[in-house]
CSV table of C-alpha atoms in Angstrom, one decimal:
chain,number,residue,atom,x,y,z
A,177,MET,CA,16.0,84.6,-25.1
A,178,HIS,CA,14.4,84.4,-21.7
A,179,ARG,CA,11.0,85.3,-23.1
A,180,LYS,CA,11.3,82.9,-26.0
A,181,ASN,CA,12.5,80.0,-23.8
A,182,PRO,CA,11.2,80.4,-20.3
A,183,LEU,CA,11.2,76.6,-19.7
A,184,LEU,CA,14.8,76.3,-20.9
A,185,ILE,CA,16.2,79.2,-18.9
A,186,GLY,CA,14.2,78.3,-15.8
A,187,THR,CA,15.2,74.7,-16.0
A,188,VAL,CA,18.9,75.6,-16.3
A,189,ILE,CA,18.7,77.9,-13.3
A,190,LEU,CA,16.8,75.3,-11.1
A,191,THR,CA,18.9,72.4,-12.3
A,192,VAL,CA,22.3,74.0,-11.6
A,193,THR,CA,21.1,75.1,-8.2
A,194,GLY,CA,19.4,71.8,-7.6
A,195,LEU,CA,22.5,69.8,-8.5
A,196,LEU,CA,24.6,72.0,-6.3
A,197,SER,CA,22.2,71.7,-3.4
A,198,ARG,CA,22.0,67.9,-3.9
A,199,PHE,CA,25.8,67.8,-4.2
A,200,ILE,CA,26.1,69.5,-0.8
A,201,GLY,CA,23.3,67.5,0.7
A,202,PHE,CA,24.8,64.2,-0.6
A,203,PHE,CA,28.1,64.7,1.3
A,204,TYR,CA,26.1,66.0,4.2
A,205,ARG,CA,24.3,62.7,4.4
A,206,ILE,CA,27.6,60.9,4.2
A,207,PHE,CA,28.8,63.0,7.2
A,208,LEU,CA,25.6,62.3,9.2
A,209,SER,CA,25.8,58.5,8.5
A,210,LYS,CA,29.4,58.4,9.7
A,211,VAL,CA,28.7,60.5,12.8
A,212,PHE,CA,25.4,59.0,13.9
A,213,GLY,CA,25.5,55.6,12.2
A,214,ALA,CA,22.7,53.7,10.3
A,215,GLU,CA,20.4,53.5,13.4
A,216,GLY,CA,20.7,57.3,14.0
A,217,MET,CA,19.9,57.9,10.3
A,218,GLY,CA,16.9,55.6,10.6
A,219,ILE,CA,15.5,57.6,13.6
A,220,TYR,CA,16.2,60.9,11.7
A,221,GLN,CA,14.4,59.7,8.6
A,222,LEU,CA,11.3,58.6,10.7
A,223,ILE,CA,10.4,62.3,11.3
A,224,SER,CA,10.2,62.9,7.5
A,225,PRO,CA,6.5,61.7,7.3
A,226,VAL,CA,5.4,64.2,9.9
A,227,LEU,CA,7.2,67.1,8.1
A,228,ALA,CA,5.8,66.0,4.7
A,229,LEU,CA,2.3,65.7,6.2
A,230,SER,CA,2.5,69.2,7.8
A,231,PHE,CA,3.7,70.7,4.5
A,232,SER,CA,0.8,69.1,2.6
A,233,LEU,CA,-1.6,70.5,5.2
A,234,THR,CA,-0.3,74.0,5.4
A,235,VAL,CA,1.0,75.2,2.1
A,236,SER,CA,1.5,72.6,-0.7
A,237,GLY,CA,-1.9,73.2,-2.4
A,238,ILE,CA,-1.8,77.0,-1.8
A,239,GLN,CA,1.7,77.2,-3.4
A,240,THR,CA,0.5,75.4,-6.5
A,241,ALA,CA,-2.6,77.6,-6.6
A,242,ILE,CA,-0.6,80.8,-6.3
A,243,SER,CA,1.7,79.7,-9.1
A,244,LYS,CA,-1.2,78.8,-11.4
A,245,TYR,CA,-3.2,82.0,-10.8
A,246,VAL,CA,-0.1,84.3,-10.9
A,247,ALA,CA,0.9,82.7,-14.2
A,248,SER,CA,-2.4,83.6,-15.8
A,249,GLU,CA,-2.5,87.1,-14.2
A,250,THR,CA,1.0,87.9,-15.3
A,251,SER,CA,0.1,87.2,-19.0
A,252,THR,CA,-2.3,90.2,-18.7
A,253,HIS,CA,0.3,92.3,-16.7
A,254,ASP,CA,-2.1,92.6,-13.8
A,255,TYR,CA,0.7,92.9,-11.2
A,256,LYS,CA,-1.6,94.2,-8.4
A,257,SER,CA,-3.8,91.1,-8.8
A,258,SER,CA,-0.8,88.8,-8.6
A,259,PHE,CA,0.4,90.4,-5.4
A,260,ARG,CA,-3.1,90.2,-3.9
A,261,THR,CA,-3.2,86.5,-4.8
A,262,LEU,CA,0.1,86.0,-3.0
A,263,TRP,CA,-1.0,87.9,0.1
A,264,ALA,CA,-4.3,86.1,0.4
A,265,GLY,CA,-2.7,82.7,0.1
A,266,PHE,CA,0.1,83.7,2.5
A,267,VAL,CA,-2.2,84.9,5.3
A,268,PHE,CA,-4.3,81.8,5.1
A,269,SER,CA,-1.4,79.4,5.0
A,270,MET,CA,0.4,81.1,7.9
A,271,GLY,CA,-2.7,80.6,10.1
A,272,VAL,CA,-2.8,76.9,9.4
A,273,SER,CA,1.0,76.5,9.8
A,274,PHE,CA,1.0,78.1,13.3
A,275,ALA,CA,-1.8,75.8,14.3
A,276,CYS,CA,0.1,72.8,12.9
A,277,MET,CA,3.3,73.9,14.7
A,278,PHE,CA,1.6,74.1,18.1
A,279,PHE,CA,-0.2,70.8,17.7
A,280,ILE,CA,3.1,68.9,16.8
A,281,TYR,CA,5.0,70.6,19.6
A,282,GLN,CA,2.3,69.9,22.2
A,283,TYR,CA,1.6,66.3,21.3
A,284,SER,CA,5.1,65.3,20.2
A,285,GLU,CA,5.2,62.4,22.7
A,286,TRP,CA,1.9,61.0,21.5
A,287,ILE,CA,2.8,61.3,17.8
A,288,ALA,CA,6.2,59.6,18.4
A,289,VAL,CA,4.8,56.6,20.2
A,290,THR,CA,1.4,56.2,18.5
A,291,PHE,CA,2.1,57.3,14.9
A,292,LEU,CA,5.9,56.8,14.4
A,293,LEU,CA,6.2,53.8,16.8
A,294,GLU,CA,9.5,55.2,18.1
A,295,ALA,CA,9.6,57.2,21.3
A,296,ARG,CA,13.1,58.6,20.5
A,297,THR,CA,11.6,60.8,17.8
A,298,ALA,CA,9.7,63.0,20.3
A,299,PRO,CA,12.4,65.6,20.9
A,300,LEU,CA,13.1,65.8,17.2
A,301,LEU,CA,9.4,66.5,16.5
A,302,ARG,CA,9.4,69.4,19.0
A,303,ILE,CA,12.4,71.0,17.2
A,304,ILE,CA,11.2,70.4,13.7
A,305,SER,CA,7.8,71.9,14.4
A,306,LEU,CA,9.4,75.3,14.6
A,307,SER,CA,10.4,75.1,11.0
A,308,ILE,CA,6.8,74.8,9.7
A,309,PRO,CA,5.9,78.6,9.6
A,310,MET,CA,9.3,79.4,8.0
A,311,ALA,CA,8.7,76.8,5.3
A,312,THR,CA,5.3,78.3,4.7
A,313,VAL,CA,6.7,81.8,4.1
A,314,HIS,CA,9.2,80.8,1.5
A,315,SER,CA,6.9,78.3,-0.2
A,316,CYS,CA,4.2,80.9,-0.8
A,317,ILE,CA,6.7,83.4,-2.1
A,318,ASN,CA,8.4,80.8,-4.3
A,319,GLY,CA,5.0,79.9,-5.7
A,320,TYR,CA,4.7,83.5,-6.8
A,321,PHE,CA,8.1,83.6,-8.5
A,322,TYR,CA,7.4,80.2,-10.2
A,323,GLY,CA,4.2,81.8,-11.5
A,324,ILE,CA,6.0,84.7,-13.1
A,325,LYS,CA,8.8,82.3,-14.4
A,326,LYS,CA,11.6,84.0,-12.4
A,327,THR,CA,13.3,80.9,-11.0
A,328,THR,CA,16.4,82.7,-9.6
A,329,ILE,CA,14.7,83.5,-6.3
A,330,PRO,CA,13.4,79.9,-5.6
A,331,ALA,CA,16.8,78.6,-6.7
A,332,LEU,CA,18.7,81.0,-4.4
A,333,SER,CA,16.3,80.2,-1.5
A,334,GLN,CA,16.9,76.5,-2.0
A,335,LEU,CA,20.7,76.9,-2.1
A,336,SER,CA,20.8,79.2,0.9
A,337,GLU,CA,18.7,76.7,2.9
A,338,GLN,CA,21.1,73.9,2.1
A,339,VAL,CA,24.3,75.8,2.7
A,340,VAL,CA,23.2,77.3,6.0
A,341,ARG,CA,21.8,74.0,7.2
A,342,VAL,CA,24.9,72.0,6.5
A,343,GLY,CA,27.2,74.8,7.8
A,344,SER,CA,25.3,75.2,11.0
A,345,VAL,CA,25.3,71.4,11.8
A,346,TYR,CA,29.0,71.2,11.0
A,347,LEU,CA,29.7,74.1,13.3
A,348,ILE,CA,27.6,72.7,16.1
A,349,TYR,CA,29.4,69.3,15.7
A,350,HIS,CA,32.8,70.8,16.1
A,351,ILE,CA,31.7,73.0,19.1
A,352,CYS,CA,30.5,69.7,20.7
A,353,LEU,CA,33.9,68.0,20.1
A,354,LYS,CA,35.8,71.0,21.4
A,355,HIS,CA,33.8,70.9,24.7
A,356,ASN,CA,33.9,67.1,24.9
A,357,LEU,CA,30.1,66.8,24.4
A,358,THR,CA,28.5,63.9,22.6
A,359,PRO,CA,26.7,65.0,19.4
A,360,THR,CA,23.2,63.7,18.9
A,361,ILE,CA,20.9,63.4,15.9
A,362,SER,CA,19.0,66.4,17.3
A,363,PHE,CA,21.7,68.7,16.0
A,364,ALA,CA,20.8,67.7,12.5
A,365,VAL,CA,17.2,68.7,13.1
A,366,VAL,CA,18.3,72.0,14.6
A,367,GLY,CA,20.3,72.6,11.5
A,368,LEU,CA,17.2,72.0,9.4
A,369,VAL,CA,15.3,74.7,11.3
A,370,ILE,CA,18.2,77.2,10.9
A,371,GLY,CA,18.3,76.4,7.2
A,372,GLU,CA,14.6,77.1,6.8
A,373,SER,CA,15.0,80.4,8.5
A,374,ALA,CA,17.8,81.4,6.0
A,375,SER,CA,15.5,80.4,3.1
A,376,MET,CA,12.7,82.4,4.5
A,377,ILE,CA,14.9,85.5,4.9
A,378,VAL,CA,16.1,85.3,1.3
A,379,SER,CA,12.5,84.9,0.0
A,380,VAL,CA,11.1,87.8,2.1
A,381,ILE,CA,13.9,90.1,0.9
A,382,ALA,CA,13.2,89.1,-2.7
A,383,ILE,CA,9.5,89.8,-2.6
A,384,LEU,CA,10.0,93.1,-0.8
A,385,VAL,CA,12.5,94.2,-3.5
A,386,ARG,CA,10.0,93.2,-6.3
A,387,SER,CA,7.1,95.0,-4.7
A,388,TYR,CA,9.2,98.1,-4.4
A,389,HIS,CA,10.4,97.8,-8.0
A,390,ILE,CA,6.8,97.6,-9.3
A,391,PHE,CA,4.9,99.8,-6.9
A,392,GLY,CA,7.5,102.0,-5.2
A,393,TRP,CA,7.3,102.9,-1.5
A,394,HIS,CA,3.4,102.8,-1.6
A,395,ALA,CA,3.3,99.1,-2.4
A,396,VAL,CA,0.7,98.2,0.3
A,397,LYS,CA,-1.6,101.0,-0.8
A,398,ALA,CA,-1.2,100.1,-4.5
A,399,ILE,CA,-1.9,96.4,-3.9
A,400,SER,CA,-4.9,97.1,-1.7
A,401,SER,CA,-6.6,99.4,-4.2
A,402,SER,CA,-8.1,98.0,-7.4
A,403,LYS,CA,-10.1,99.1,-10.3
A,404,GLY,CA,-13.8,98.8,-9.7
A,405,TYR,CA,-13.4,98.8,-5.9
A,406,SER,CA,-13.4,101.7,-3.5
A,407,SER,CA,-10.6,101.9,-0.9
A,408,THR,CA,-12.8,101.1,2.0
A,409,LYS,CA,-12.0,98.3,4.4
A,410,ALA,CA,-15.1,96.4,3.5
A,411,SER,CA,-14.3,96.4,-0.3
A,412,ILE,CA,-10.7,95.4,0.4
A,413,THR,CA,-12.0,92.5,2.6
A,414,ALA,CA,-14.4,91.5,-0.1
A,415,THR,CA,-11.6,91.5,-2.8
A,416,TYR,CA,-9.4,89.3,-0.7
A,417,SER,CA,-12.2,87.0,0.2
A,418,GLN,CA,-13.0,86.4,-3.4
A,419,ILE,CA,-9.3,85.8,-4.2
A,420,LEU,CA,-8.9,83.4,-1.4
A,421,GLY,CA,-12.1,81.6,-2.4
A,422,ASN,CA,-10.6,81.1,-5.9
A,423,LEU,CA,-7.3,79.8,-4.5
A,424,LEU,CA,-9.0,77.4,-2.1
A,425,LYS,CA,-11.1,75.9,-5.0
A,426,LEU,CA,-7.9,74.7,-6.5
A,427,ALA,CA,-5.8,74.3,-3.3
A,428,VAL,CA,-8.2,72.3,-1.1
A,429,PRO,CA,-8.5,69.3,-3.6
A,430,LEU,CA,-4.8,69.4,-4.1
A,431,SER,CA,-4.0,69.6,-0.4
A,432,SER,CA,-6.6,66.9,0.4
A,433,ASN,CA,-5.1,64.6,-2.2
A,434,ARG,CA,-1.5,65.2,-1.0
A,435,ILE,CA,-2.6,64.8,2.7
A,436,LEU,CA,-4.1,61.4,1.9
A,437,ILE,CA,-1.0,60.5,-0.2
A,438,ASN,CA,1.3,61.6,2.7
A,439,ILE,CA,-0.7,59.6,5.2
A,440,LEU,CA,-0.2,56.5,3.1
A,441,GLN,CA,3.5,57.3,2.6
A,442,SER,CA,3.8,57.8,6.4
A,443,ILE,CA,2.2,54.4,7.0
A,444,GLU,CA,4.7,53.0,4.5
A,445,ALA,CA,7.7,54.7,6.2
A,446,VAL,CA,6.7,53.8,9.7
A,447,PHE,CA,5.9,50.2,9.0
A,448,ILE,CA,9.1,49.3,7.1
A,449,PRO,CA,11.1,48.9,10.3
A,450,ASN,CA,8.1,47.3,11.9
A,451,ARG,CA,7.8,44.6,9.2
A,452,LEU,CA,11.5,44.1,9.1
A,453,MET,CA,11.2,43.1,12.8
A,454,ALA,CA,8.5,40.6,11.7
A,455,TYR,CA,11.1,39.3,9.2
A,456,GLY,CA,13.4,38.6,12.2
A,457,LEU,CA,15.5,41.7,12.7
A,458,ASN,CA,15.8,43.4,16.1
A,459,ASN,CA,14.8,47.1,16.5
A,460,ALA,CA,18.3,48.5,16.1
A,461,ASP,CA,19.0,46.4,13.0
A,462,ALA,CA,15.6,47.2,11.5
A,463,LEU,CA,16.2,51.0,12.0
A,464,GLY,CA,19.7,50.5,10.6
A,465,VAL,CA,18.4,48.9,7.3
A,466,TYR,CA,15.8,51.6,7.0
A,467,GLY,CA,18.4,54.3,7.6
A,468,VAL,CA,20.7,52.8,4.9
A,469,LEU,CA,17.8,52.6,2.4
A,470,THR,CA,16.3,56.1,3.0
A,471,GLY,CA,19.3,58.0,4.2
A,472,MET,CA,22.1,56.6,2.0
A,473,SER,CA,20.9,54.7,-1.1
A,474,LEU,CA,17.8,56.6,-2.1
A,475,PRO,CA,19.5,60.1,-2.0
A,476,LEU,CA,22.1,58.8,-4.5
A,477,ILE,CA,19.3,57.4,-6.8
A,478,LEU,CA,17.4,60.7,-6.5
A,479,PHE,CA,20.4,62.8,-7.2
A,480,PRO,CA,19.9,63.2,-11.0
A,481,SER,CA,16.2,64.0,-10.5
A,482,ALA,CA,17.3,67.6,-9.9
A,483,LEU,CA,16.8,68.0,-13.6
A,484,THR,CA,13.4,66.4,-13.9
A,485,ASN,CA,12.2,68.2,-10.7
A,486,SER,CA,13.2,71.5,-12.2
A,487,ILE,CA,11.3,70.8,-15.4
A,488,SER,CA,8.3,69.7,-13.4
A,489,VAL,CA,8.1,72.9,-11.4
A,490,LEU,CA,8.4,75.0,-14.6
A,491,LEU,CA,6.0,72.9,-16.6
A,492,LEU,CA,2.9,73.6,-14.5
A,493,PRO,CA,2.6,77.4,-15.0
A,494,ILE,CA,3.7,77.1,-18.6
A,495,VAL,CA,1.2,74.3,-19.5
A,496,SER,CA,-1.5,76.2,-17.5
A,497,GLU,CA,-0.9,79.4,-19.5
A,498,ALA,CA,-0.8,77.5,-22.8
A,499,ASP,CA,-4.0,75.6,-22.0
A,500,ALA,CA,-5.7,78.8,-21.0
A,501,ASN,CA,-4.7,80.5,-24.3
A,502,GLY,CA,-5.8,77.5,-26.3
A,503,ASN,CA,-2.2,76.8,-27.4
A,504,SER,CA,-2.6,73.0,-28.0
A,505,HIS,CA,0.8,72.8,-29.9
A,506,THR,CA,2.7,73.9,-26.8
A,507,VAL,CA,0.9,71.3,-24.6
A,508,THR,CA,1.5,68.5,-27.0
A,509,LYS,CA,5.1,69.4,-27.5
A,510,ALA,CA,5.7,69.5,-23.7
A,511,ILE,CA,4.2,66.0,-23.3
A,512,LEU,CA,6.1,64.3,-26.0
A,513,LYS,CA,9.5,65.9,-25.2
A,514,SER,CA,9.1,65.2,-21.5
A,515,ILE,CA,8.6,61.5,-22.2
A,516,LYS,CA,11.5,61.4,-24.7
A,517,TYR,CA,14.2,63.2,-22.6
A,518,CYS,CA,13.2,61.8,-19.3
A,519,LEU,CA,13.4,58.2,-20.7
A,520,LEU,CA,16.9,59.0,-22.1
A,521,LEU,CA,18.0,60.4,-18.8
A,522,GLY,CA,16.5,57.6,-16.8
A,523,PHE,CA,18.2,54.8,-18.9
A,524,ALA,CA,21.5,56.6,-18.7
A,525,CYS,CA,21.3,56.8,-14.9
A,526,THR,CA,20.2,53.2,-14.7
A,527,ALA,CA,23.3,52.1,-16.7
A,528,LEU,CA,25.5,54.3,-14.5
A,529,PHE,CA,24.2,53.0,-11.2
A,530,LEU,CA,24.4,49.4,-12.5
A,531,MET,CA,28.1,49.9,-13.3
A,532,PHE,CA,29.2,51.9,-10.3
A,533,GLY,CA,26.4,51.4,-7.7
A,534,ARG,CA,28.1,48.7,-5.6
A,535,MET,CA,31.4,50.6,-5.6
A,536,ALA,CA,29.6,53.8,-4.6
A,537,GLY,CA,28.1,52.1,-1.6
A,538,ARG,CA,31.5,50.9,-0.5
A,539,ILE,CA,33.4,54.1,-1.1
A,540,LEU,CA,30.8,56.7,0.1
A,541,TYR,CA,29.2,54.9,3.0
A,542,ASN,CA,31.5,51.9,3.6
A,543,SER,CA,28.4,49.8,3.3
A,544,GLU,CA,27.9,46.8,1.0
A,545,LEU,CA,24.2,46.9,1.9
A,546,ALA,CA,23.9,50.5,0.5
A,547,GLY,CA,25.6,49.3,-2.8
A,548,SER,CA,23.1,46.4,-3.1
A,549,PHE,CA,20.2,48.7,-2.6
A,550,ILE,CA,21.5,51.1,-5.3
A,551,LEU,CA,21.8,48.3,-7.8
A,552,THR,CA,18.2,47.2,-7.3
A,553,LEU,CA,16.8,50.8,-7.1
A,554,SER,CA,18.6,51.8,-10.3
A,555,PHE,CA,15.8,50.3,-12.4
A,556,ILE,CA,13.2,52.8,-11.2
A,557,CYS,CA,15.0,55.8,-12.7
A,558,PRO,CA,13.4,55.9,-16.2
A,559,PHE,CA,9.9,55.4,-14.7
A,560,MET,CA,10.4,57.8,-11.8
A,561,TYR,CA,11.6,60.6,-14.0
A,562,VAL,CA,8.9,60.3,-16.6
A,563,ALA,CA,6.1,60.1,-14.0
A,564,SER,CA,7.3,63.2,-12.2
A,565,THR,CA,7.2,65.4,-15.3
A,566,LEU,CA,3.9,63.9,-16.6
A,567,ASN,CA,2.3,64.5,-13.2
A,568,SER,CA,3.2,68.2,-13.4
A,569,ILE,CA,1.8,68.4,-17.0
A,570,LEU,CA,-1.5,66.7,-16.0
A,571,ASN,CA,-1.8,69.0,-13.0
A,572,GLY,CA,-1.3,72.0,-15.2
A,573,LEU,CA,-4.1,70.8,-17.5
A,574,GLY,CA,-6.4,70.5,-14.5
A,575,LYS,CA,-6.3,66.7,-14.3
A,576,THR,CA,-5.5,66.6,-10.6
A,577,ALA,CA,-8.0,63.8,-10.0
A,578,LEU,CA,-6.1,61.5,-12.4
A,579,THR,CA,-2.7,62.2,-10.8
A,580,PHE,CA,-4.2,61.7,-7.4
A,581,LEU,CA,-5.7,58.4,-8.4
A,582,TYR,CA,-2.5,57.1,-10.0
A,583,SER,CA,-0.5,58.1,-6.9
A,584,ILE,CA,-2.9,56.3,-4.6
A,585,ILE,CA,-2.8,53.1,-6.8
A,586,SER,CA,1.0,53.2,-6.7
A,587,LEU,CA,1.1,53.6,-2.9
A,588,ILE,CA,-1.4,50.8,-2.4
A,589,VAL,CA,0.9,48.5,-4.4
A,590,ARG,CA,3.9,49.5,-2.3
A,591,LEU,CA,1.9,49.1,1.0
A,592,LEU,CA,0.9,45.6,0.0
A,593,PHE,CA,4.6,44.7,-0.5
A,594,VAL,CA,5.4,46.4,2.8
A,595,PHE,CA,2.9,44.4,4.8
A,596,PHE,CA,3.1,41.0,3.0
A,597,ALA,CA,6.4,40.8,1.2
A,598,ILE,CA,8.8,42.3,3.7
A,599,PRO,CA,8.0,39.7,6.4
A,600,VAL,CA,8.8,36.9,3.9
A,601,TRP,CA,11.7,38.3,1.8
A,602,GLY,CA,13.0,41.1,4.0
A,603,ILE,CA,13.9,44.5,2.5
A,604,LYS,CA,14.1,43.0,-1.0
A,605,GLY,CA,10.3,42.6,-0.9
A,606,TYR,CA,10.0,46.4,-0.5
A,607,LEU,CA,12.5,47.1,-3.3
A,608,TRP,CA,10.5,44.9,-5.7
A,609,GLY,CA,7.3,46.6,-4.6
A,610,THR,CA,8.9,50.0,-5.3
A,611,LEU,CA,9.9,49.0,-8.8
A,612,ALA,CA,6.4,47.5,-9.5
A,613,SER,CA,4.5,50.5,-8.2
A,614,GLN,CA,6.7,53.0,-10.1
A,615,MET,CA,6.3,51.1,-13.4
A,616,LEU,CA,2.5,51.0,-12.9
A,617,GLN,CA,2.2,54.7,-12.1
A,618,THR,CA,4.4,55.7,-15.1
A,619,LEU,CA,2.3,53.5,-17.5
A,620,LEU,CA,-0.9,55.1,-16.3
A,621,CYS,CA,0.5,58.7,-16.6
A,622,CYS,CA,1.8,58.0,-20.1
A,623,VAL,CA,-1.5,56.6,-21.3
A,624,SER,CA,-3.5,59.6,-20.0
A,625,ALA,CA,-0.9,62.2,-21.3
A,626,LEU,CA,-0.8,60.6,-24.7
A,627,ARG,CA,-4.5,60.5,-25.0
A,628,ILE,CA,-4.7,64.2,-24.1
A,629,SER,CA,-2.0,65.0,-26.6
A,630,ARG,CA,-3.8,63.1,-29.4
A,631,ARG,CA,-7.0,64.9,-28.6
A,632,LEU,CA,-5.4,68.3,-28.6
A,633,TYR,CA,-3.5,67.6,-31.8
A,634,ARG,CA,-6.8,66.8,-33.5
A,635,GLN,CA,-8.5,69.9,-32.2
A,636,GLY,CA,-5.5,72.1,-33.2
């Protein structure tokens, strides 16, 4: 059954784990909001752009490239080549991640004041920088396991990260109370680093077990040698240089795209509080509104996306393999079913949030503002879910330039609302911009995906 339905089995594993992780994280955010308040949540959320940007720079493109190449190599049962692909991408990404870590740690004050416009984020940046190499390790390994369609390890890695992070922060909080110390939002960032270390450990153990299962105790020697190459140091270097070159051909455009996207997203995130102050709010209130939006309302809206995210992750290697094998029927089927089921899920979630969103804001966060945000944001669900899966399909078909262009267009629309609508209508201006940009991006993705589907159907 697993061989016949890799998408179904993989989606079930990732979805169950994703829902469980989001369930834990959901109540974790409720805990943080009650301990640190809306302003504290706003400060905590401000470091997210730096973390996202560092991930894009260090490993995001390499992870996708590893997944894609491993998927094609696994179909030929060339396990040595798959492990060499993982190792080449891993070594390169680790070098970049350490450089990124040292830069953020060394220049945290400058980043906080100049880039994030909030000096209180500097100590948080120094802590969070330590998590970058750890995230790189498990991201590369997860890319390998996604490529061979074994989602249990990435799922277990994700769950362990969440459990250890929440557990460590909860433990630190109670230790502070016991010793009459005042907990600060820095503890939540420390927990994030501890969680990343747990995820890294799980991933490393998993890849070591797999290498032993395939190659035995002589895994390193088996991977280093290859048919057509002598076992000299020069030939091994040439082999890995060629592999890395192939990875970078795919990874560099992807990473460059994501870096630019994350820069625009960072500008968006940083200037929301700033433009709220232009609307008339003081700094504390602006950070509070931002914290309610990004730390309370959005996580609830994004909760059901565990399903669509799982499908998206699995679709890329499956579509890539089908496209490489000329299986147009599989690609067309993936496109049409993704649109159909994501729309059904999205409309169901919209209805649910419209009925219970305001009540959820009151009960979960004791915040009428959070409930109001949930009601408005509920309308983006169908568009957001469809766009996420179609983006993965288009990337799997090599249409990364299109997905990049559509993301940029969507972000520009949101930025226009940030800079020009928020000072006039407050946070409502941003919510309207979010809905408009998501609708536009989904429309563009649907048009492109359906055109490709129609062309493949005619060719098939």
